[in-house]
CSV table of C-alpha atoms and ligand atoms in Angstrom, one decimal:
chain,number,residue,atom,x,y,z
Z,1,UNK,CA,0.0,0.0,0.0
Z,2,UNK,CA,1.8,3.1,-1.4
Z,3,UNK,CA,-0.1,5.8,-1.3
Z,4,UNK,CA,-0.5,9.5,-1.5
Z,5,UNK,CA,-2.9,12.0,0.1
Z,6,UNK,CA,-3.3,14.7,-2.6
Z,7,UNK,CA,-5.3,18.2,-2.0
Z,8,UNK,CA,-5.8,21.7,-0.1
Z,9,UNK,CA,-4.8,22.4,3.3
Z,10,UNK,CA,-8.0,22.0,5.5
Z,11,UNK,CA,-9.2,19.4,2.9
Z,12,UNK,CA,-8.8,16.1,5.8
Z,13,UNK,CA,-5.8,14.5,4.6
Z,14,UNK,CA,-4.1,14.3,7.7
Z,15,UNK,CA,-7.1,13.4,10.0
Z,16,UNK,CA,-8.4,10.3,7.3
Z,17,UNK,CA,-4.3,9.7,6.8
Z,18,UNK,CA,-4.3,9.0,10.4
Z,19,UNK,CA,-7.2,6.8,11.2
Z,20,UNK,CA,-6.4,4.7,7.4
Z,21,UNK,CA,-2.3,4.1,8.0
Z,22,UNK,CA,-3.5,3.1,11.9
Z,23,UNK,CA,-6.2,0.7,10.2
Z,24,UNK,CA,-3.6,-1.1,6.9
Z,25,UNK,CA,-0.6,-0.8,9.6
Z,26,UNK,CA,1.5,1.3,7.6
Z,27,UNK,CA,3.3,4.8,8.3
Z,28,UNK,CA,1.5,8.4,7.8
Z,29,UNK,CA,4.6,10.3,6.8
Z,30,UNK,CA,3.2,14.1,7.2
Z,31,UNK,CA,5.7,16.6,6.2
Z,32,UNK,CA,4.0,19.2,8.2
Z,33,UNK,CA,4.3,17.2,11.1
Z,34,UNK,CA,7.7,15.9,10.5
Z,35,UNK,CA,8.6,20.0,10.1
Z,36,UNK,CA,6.5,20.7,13.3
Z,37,UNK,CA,8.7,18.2,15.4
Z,38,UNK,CA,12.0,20.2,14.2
Z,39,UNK,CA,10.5,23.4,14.6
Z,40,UNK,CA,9.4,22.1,17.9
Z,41,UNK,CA,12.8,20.5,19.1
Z,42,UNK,CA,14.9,23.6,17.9
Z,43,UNK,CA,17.6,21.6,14.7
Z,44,UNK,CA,19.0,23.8,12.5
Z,45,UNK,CA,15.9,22.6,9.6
Z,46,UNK,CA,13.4,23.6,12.5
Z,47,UNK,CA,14.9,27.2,12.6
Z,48,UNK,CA,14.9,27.5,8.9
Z,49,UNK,CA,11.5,26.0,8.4
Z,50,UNK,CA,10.2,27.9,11.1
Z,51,UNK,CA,10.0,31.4,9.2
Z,52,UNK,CA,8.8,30.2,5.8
Z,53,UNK,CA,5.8,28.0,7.6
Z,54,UNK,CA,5.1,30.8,9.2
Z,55,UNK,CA,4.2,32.9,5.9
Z,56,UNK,CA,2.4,30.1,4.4
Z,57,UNK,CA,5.4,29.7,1.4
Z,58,UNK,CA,7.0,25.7,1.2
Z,59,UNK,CA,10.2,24.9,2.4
Z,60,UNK,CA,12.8,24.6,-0.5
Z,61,UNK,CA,12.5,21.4,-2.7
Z,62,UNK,CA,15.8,20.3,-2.3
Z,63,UNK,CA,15.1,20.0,1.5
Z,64,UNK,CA,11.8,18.3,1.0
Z,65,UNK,CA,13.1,16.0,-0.9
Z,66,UNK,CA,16.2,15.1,1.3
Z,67,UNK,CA,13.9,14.8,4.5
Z,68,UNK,CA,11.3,12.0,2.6
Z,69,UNK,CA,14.1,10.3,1.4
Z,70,UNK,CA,15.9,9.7,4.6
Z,71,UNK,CA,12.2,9.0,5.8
Z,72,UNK,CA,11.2,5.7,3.0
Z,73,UNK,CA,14.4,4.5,3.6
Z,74,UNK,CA,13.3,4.0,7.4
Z,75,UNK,CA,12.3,-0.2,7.7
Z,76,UNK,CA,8.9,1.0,9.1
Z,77,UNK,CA,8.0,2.3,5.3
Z,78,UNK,CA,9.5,-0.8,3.3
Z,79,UNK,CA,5.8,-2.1,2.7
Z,80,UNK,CA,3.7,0.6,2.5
Z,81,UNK,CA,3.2,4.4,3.5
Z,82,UNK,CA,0.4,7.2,3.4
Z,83,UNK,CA,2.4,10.5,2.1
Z,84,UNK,CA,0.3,13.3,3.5
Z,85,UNK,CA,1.5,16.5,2.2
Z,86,UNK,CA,4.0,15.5,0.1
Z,87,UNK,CA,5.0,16.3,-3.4
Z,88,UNK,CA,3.6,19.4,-3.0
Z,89,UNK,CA,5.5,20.3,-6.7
Z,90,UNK,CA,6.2,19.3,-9.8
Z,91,UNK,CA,10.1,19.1,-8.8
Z,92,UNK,CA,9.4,16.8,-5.4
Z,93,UNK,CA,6.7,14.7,-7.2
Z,94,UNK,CA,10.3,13.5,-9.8
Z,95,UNK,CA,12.3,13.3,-7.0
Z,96,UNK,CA,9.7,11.1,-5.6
Z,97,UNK,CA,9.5,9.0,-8.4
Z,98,UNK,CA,13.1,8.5,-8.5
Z,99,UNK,CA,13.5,7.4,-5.3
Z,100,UNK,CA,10.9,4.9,-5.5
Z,101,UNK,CA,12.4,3.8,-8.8
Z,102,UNK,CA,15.8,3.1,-6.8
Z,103,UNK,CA,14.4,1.4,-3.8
Z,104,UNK,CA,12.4,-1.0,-6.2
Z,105,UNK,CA,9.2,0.2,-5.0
Z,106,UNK,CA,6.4,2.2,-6.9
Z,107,UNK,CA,3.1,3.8,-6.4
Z,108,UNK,CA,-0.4,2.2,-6.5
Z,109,UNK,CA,-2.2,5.7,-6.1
Z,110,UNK,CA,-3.3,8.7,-5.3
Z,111,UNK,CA,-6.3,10.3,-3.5
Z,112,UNK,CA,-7.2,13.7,-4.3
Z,113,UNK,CA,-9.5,15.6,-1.5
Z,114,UNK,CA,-12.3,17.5,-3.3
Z,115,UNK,CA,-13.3,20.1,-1.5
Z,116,UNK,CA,-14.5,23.9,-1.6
Z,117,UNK,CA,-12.8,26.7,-0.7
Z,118,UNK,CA,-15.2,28.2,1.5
Z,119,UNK,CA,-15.4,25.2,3.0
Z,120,UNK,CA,-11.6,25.1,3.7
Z,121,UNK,CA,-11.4,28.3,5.0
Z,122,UNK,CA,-14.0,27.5,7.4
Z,123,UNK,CA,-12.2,24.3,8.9
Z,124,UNK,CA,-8.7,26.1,9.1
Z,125,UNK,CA,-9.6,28.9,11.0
Z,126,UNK,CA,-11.8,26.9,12.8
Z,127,UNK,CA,-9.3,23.9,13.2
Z,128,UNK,CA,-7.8,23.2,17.2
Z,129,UNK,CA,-5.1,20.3,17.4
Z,130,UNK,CA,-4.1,18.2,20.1
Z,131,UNK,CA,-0.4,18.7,20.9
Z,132,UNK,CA,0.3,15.3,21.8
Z,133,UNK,CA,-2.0,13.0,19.5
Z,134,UNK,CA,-2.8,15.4,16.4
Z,135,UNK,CA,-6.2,14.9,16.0
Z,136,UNK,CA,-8.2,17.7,15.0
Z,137,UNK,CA,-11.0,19.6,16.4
Z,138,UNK,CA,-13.4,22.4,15.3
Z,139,UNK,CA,-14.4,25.3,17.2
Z,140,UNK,CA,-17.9,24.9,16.2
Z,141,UNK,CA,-18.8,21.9,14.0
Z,142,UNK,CA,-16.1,19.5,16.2
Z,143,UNK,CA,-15.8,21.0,19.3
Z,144,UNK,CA,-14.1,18.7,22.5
Z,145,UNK,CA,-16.3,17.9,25.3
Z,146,UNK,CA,-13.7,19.6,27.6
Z,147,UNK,CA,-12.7,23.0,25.8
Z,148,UNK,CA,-8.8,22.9,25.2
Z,149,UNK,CA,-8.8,19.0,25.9
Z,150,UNK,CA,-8.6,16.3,23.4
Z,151,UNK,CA,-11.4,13.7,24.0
Z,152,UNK,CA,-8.9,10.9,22.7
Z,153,UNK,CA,-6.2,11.5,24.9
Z,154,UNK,CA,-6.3,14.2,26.9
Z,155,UNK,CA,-3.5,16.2,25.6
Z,156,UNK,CA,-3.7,20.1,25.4
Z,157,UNK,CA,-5.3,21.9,22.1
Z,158,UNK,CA,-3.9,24.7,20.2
Z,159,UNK,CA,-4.3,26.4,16.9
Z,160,UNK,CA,-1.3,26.6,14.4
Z,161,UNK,CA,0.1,29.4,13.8
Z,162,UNK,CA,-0.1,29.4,10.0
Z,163,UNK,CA,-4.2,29.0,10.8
Z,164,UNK,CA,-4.6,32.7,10.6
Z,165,UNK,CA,-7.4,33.7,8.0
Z,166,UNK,CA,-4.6,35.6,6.4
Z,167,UNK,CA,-2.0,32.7,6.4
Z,168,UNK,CA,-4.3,30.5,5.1
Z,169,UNK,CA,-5.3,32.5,2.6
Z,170,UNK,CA,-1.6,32.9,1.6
Z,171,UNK,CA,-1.2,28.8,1.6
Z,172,UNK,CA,-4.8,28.5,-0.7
Z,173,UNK,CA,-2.6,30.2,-3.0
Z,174,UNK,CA,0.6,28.8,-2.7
Z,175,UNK,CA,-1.6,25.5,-3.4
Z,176,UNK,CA,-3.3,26.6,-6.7
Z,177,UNK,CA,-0.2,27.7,-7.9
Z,178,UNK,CA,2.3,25.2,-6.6
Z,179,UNK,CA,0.6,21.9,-5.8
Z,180,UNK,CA,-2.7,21.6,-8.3
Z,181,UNK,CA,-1.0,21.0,-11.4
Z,182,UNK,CA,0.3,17.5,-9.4
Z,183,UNK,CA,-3.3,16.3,-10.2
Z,184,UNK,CA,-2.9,16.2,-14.1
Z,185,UNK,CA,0.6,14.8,-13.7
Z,186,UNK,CA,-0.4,11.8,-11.7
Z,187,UNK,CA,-4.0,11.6,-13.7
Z,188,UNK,CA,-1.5,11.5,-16.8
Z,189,UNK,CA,0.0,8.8,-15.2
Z,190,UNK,CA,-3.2,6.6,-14.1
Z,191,UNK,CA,-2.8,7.2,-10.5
Z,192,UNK,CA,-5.4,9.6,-9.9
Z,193,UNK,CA,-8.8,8.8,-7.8
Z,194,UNK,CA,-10.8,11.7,-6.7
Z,195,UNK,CA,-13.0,11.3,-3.5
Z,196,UNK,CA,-15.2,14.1,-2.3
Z,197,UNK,CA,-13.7,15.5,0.7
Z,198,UNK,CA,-17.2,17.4,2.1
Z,199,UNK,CA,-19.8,15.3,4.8
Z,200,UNK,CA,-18.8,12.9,7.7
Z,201,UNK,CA,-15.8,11.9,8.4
Z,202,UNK,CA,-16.9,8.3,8.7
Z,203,UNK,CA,-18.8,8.6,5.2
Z,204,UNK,CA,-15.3,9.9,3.4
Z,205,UNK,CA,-12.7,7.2,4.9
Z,206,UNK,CA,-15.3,5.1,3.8
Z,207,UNK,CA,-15.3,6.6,0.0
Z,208,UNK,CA,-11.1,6.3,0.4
Z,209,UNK,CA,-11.4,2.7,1.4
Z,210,UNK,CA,-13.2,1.9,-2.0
Z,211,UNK,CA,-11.5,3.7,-4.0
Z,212,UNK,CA,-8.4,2.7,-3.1
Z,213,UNK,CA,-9.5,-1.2,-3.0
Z,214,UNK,CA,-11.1,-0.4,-6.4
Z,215,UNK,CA,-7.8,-0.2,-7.7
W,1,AMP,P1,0.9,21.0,6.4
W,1,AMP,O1,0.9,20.5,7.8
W,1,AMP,O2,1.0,19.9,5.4
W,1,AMP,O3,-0.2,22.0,6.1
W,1,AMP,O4,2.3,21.8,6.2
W,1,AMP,C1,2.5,23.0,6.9
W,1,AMP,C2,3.6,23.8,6.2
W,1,AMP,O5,4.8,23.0,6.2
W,1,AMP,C3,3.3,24.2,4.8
W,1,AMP,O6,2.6,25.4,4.7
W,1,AMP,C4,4.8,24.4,4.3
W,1,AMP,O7,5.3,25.6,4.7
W,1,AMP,C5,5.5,23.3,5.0
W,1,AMP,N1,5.5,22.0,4.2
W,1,AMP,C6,4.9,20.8,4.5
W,1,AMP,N2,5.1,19.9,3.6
W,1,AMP,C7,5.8,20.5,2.6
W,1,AMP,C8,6.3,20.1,1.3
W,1,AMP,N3,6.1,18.9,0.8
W,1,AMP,N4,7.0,21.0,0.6
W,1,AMP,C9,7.3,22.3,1.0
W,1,AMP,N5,6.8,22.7,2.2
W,1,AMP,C10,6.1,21.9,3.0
């Protein structure tokens, strides 16, 4: 099961990532998380990555692609792996390629998340995660029973900093410019199955599950 999570921020990659790579016992690798835990522990890429997340721009290519490649080469991804934010351009989806070419492995799809932008909007500035699990919550339409708790495991909630109606305006844009022209590369290639990303989360991982076993 190689896979990859394609679409806008806010479109529920990360939470139906999560729940799915728990479920076929393979790794989520989330760039934004794997950037999160540097910014978070203070390296050198943390303090780099720290002011361009912070604007909503992507981290350079060359460091992208250096950071998933030390990543698939971990044992835990040798038979499968969810890539949840990554490529996120033209340039990281033929590194990608290439590294998959040289480990022997390929791809068996990818899942684009269709899904407004009003409706994104609305979940990122909404959006609360838990510092400890990362699962996500919504002010209104997903709030905790315990405000500032996570119900799963009781960590502490916070909103990212790149949540900002003006940061996330910035990254909508950064995606339609940057990241959308991935869909008619990998629909070139065959790998392309669109699920709509709008209604219960329940009702969408179910969508994902077919559509990937459909293939
Ligand atoms: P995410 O958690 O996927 O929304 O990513 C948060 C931020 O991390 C993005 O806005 C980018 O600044 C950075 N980032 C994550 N993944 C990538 C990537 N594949 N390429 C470049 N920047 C990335």
């Amino acid at each position: 099961m190689r896979l990859i999570f394609l679409g806008p921020p806010g479109a529920g990659k990360g939470t139906q990532a999560r729940e799915l790579a728990r479920e076929w016992g393979v790794p989520q690798v989330s760039t934004g998380d794997m950037l999160r835990e540097a910014v978070a522990a203070g390296t050198p890429l943390g303090r780099e990555a720290k002011r361009i997340m912070e604007t909503g721009a992507l981290v350079p290519d060359e460091v992208m692609i250096g950071l998933i490649a030390d990543r698939l080469r971990q044992p835990d991804a040798a038979s499968g792996f969810i890539l949840d934010g990554f490529p996120r351009t033209i340039a990281q989806a033929e590194a990608l390629e290439r590294l998959l070419k040289d480990l022997g492995q390929s791809l068996d799809g990818v899942v684009f998340f269709d899904v407004a932008e009003p409706e994104l909007l609305r979940r990122l500035t909404g959006r609360r995660l838990c510092r400890q699990c990362q699962t996500a919550f919504h002010v209104t339409s997903a709030p905790p029973q315990r405000e500032g708790v996570c119900d799963r495991c009781g960590g502490e909630l916070y909103q990212r900093d790149d949540d900002s109606e003006a940061t996330v305006r910035h990254r909508l844009g950064v995606y339609a410019r940057q990241t959308a022209p991935l869909l008619d590369y990998y629909r070139g290639r065959g790998l392309l199955t669109s699920v709509k990303g709008e209604g219960a989360i329940g009702t969408i991982r179910e969508a994902i599950q077919r559509a990937v076993e459909g293939r």
